[in-house]
Tab-separated table of C-alpha atoms in Angstrom:
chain	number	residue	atom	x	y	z
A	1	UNK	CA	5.303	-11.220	-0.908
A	2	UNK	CA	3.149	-8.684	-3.053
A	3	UNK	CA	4.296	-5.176	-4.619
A	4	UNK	CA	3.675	-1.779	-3.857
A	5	UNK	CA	4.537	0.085	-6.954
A	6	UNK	CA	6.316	3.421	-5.652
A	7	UNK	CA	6.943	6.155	-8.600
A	8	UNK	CA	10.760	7.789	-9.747
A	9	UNK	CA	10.792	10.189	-7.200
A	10	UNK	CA	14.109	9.657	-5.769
A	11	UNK	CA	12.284	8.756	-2.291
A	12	UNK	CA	12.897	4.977	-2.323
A	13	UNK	CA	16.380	4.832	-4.431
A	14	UNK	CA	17.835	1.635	-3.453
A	15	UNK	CA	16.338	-1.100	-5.587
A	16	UNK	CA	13.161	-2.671	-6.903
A	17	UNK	CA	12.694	-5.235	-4.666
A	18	UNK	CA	13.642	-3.695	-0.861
A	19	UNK	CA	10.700	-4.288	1.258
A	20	UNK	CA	8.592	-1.613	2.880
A	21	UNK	CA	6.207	-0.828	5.368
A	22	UNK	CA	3.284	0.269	4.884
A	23	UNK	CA	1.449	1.423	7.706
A	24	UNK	CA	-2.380	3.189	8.759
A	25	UNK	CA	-3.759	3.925	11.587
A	26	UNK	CA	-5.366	0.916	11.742
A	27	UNK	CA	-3.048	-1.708	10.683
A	28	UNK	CA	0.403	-2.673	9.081
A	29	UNK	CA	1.572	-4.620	6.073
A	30	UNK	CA	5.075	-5.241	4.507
A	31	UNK	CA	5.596	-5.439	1.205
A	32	UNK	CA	8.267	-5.249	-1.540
A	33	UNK	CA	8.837	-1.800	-3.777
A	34	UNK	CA	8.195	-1.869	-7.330
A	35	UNK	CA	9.909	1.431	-9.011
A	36	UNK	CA	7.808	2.436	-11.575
A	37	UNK	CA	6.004	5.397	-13.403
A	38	UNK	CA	2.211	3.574	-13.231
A	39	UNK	CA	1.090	5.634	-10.307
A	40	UNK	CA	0.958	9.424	-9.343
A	41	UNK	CA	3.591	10.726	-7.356
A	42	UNK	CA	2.235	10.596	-3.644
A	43	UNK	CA	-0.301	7.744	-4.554
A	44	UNK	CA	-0.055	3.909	-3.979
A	45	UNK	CA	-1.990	1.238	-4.975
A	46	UNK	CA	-1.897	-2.371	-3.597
A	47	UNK	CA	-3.978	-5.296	-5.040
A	48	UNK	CA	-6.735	-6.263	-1.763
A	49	UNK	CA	-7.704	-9.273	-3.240
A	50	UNK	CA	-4.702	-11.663	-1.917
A	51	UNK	CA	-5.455	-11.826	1.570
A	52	UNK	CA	-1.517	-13.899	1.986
A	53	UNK	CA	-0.531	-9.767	1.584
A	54	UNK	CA	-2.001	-8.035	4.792
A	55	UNK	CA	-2.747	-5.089	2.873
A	56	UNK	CA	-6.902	-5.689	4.448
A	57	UNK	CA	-5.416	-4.825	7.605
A	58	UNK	CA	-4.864	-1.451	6.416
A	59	UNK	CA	-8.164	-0.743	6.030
A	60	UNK	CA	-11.062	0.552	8.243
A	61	UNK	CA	-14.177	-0.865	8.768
A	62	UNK	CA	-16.251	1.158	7.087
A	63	UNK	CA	-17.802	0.961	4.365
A	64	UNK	CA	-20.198	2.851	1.953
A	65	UNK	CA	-23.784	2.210	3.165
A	66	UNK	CA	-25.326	1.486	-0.508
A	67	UNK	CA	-22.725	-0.911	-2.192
A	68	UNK	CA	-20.696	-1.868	0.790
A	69	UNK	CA	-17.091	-1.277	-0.933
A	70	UNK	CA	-14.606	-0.751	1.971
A	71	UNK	CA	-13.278	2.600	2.289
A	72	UNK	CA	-10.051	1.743	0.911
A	73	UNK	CA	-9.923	4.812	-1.160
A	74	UNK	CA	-9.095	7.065	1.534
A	75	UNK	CA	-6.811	5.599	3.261
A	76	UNK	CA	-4.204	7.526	4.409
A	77	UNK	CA	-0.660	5.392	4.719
A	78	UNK	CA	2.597	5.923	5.773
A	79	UNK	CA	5.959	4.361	4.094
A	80	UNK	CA	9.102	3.700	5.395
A	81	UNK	CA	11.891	1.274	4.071
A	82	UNK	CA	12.356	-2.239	5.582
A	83	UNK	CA	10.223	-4.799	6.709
A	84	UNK	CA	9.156	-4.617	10.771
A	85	UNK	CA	11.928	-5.218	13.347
């Protein structure tokens, strides 16, 4: 299973390696917390290039018209602890 590296924020206090969903409007993928200080409080990042994570899903399918990069930048996610029921 792949990491989502979540910052010190006291939102996700129970360990490095609980799972979490993360969820858009246009897909779901579970993955396990990494506590750390590498990204901005309110920001994620998660690696799209191992497609065994199901962090694609998460993404619409549009992309820009002159270099054809998803729009993964924009992508507006929710979190919440666990893994689906």
């Amino acid at each position: 299973m792949r990491t989502v590296p979540l910052t010190r924020s006291g939102l996700w206090p129970t360990g490095v390696a609980d799972p979490v969903t993360v969820e858009s409007r246009h897909g779901r993928a579970t993955l396990n917390a990494r506590i750390t200080d590498e990204t901005a409080p309110g920001q994620l990042f998660c690696a799209f290039h191992f497609p065994a994570s199901g962090v694609n899903a998460l993404t619409s399918g549009h992309a820009d018209t002159v270099t054809s990069c998803p729009e993964y930048k924009v992508t507006a996610v929710r979190l919440s602890p666990g893994g689906p029921p």
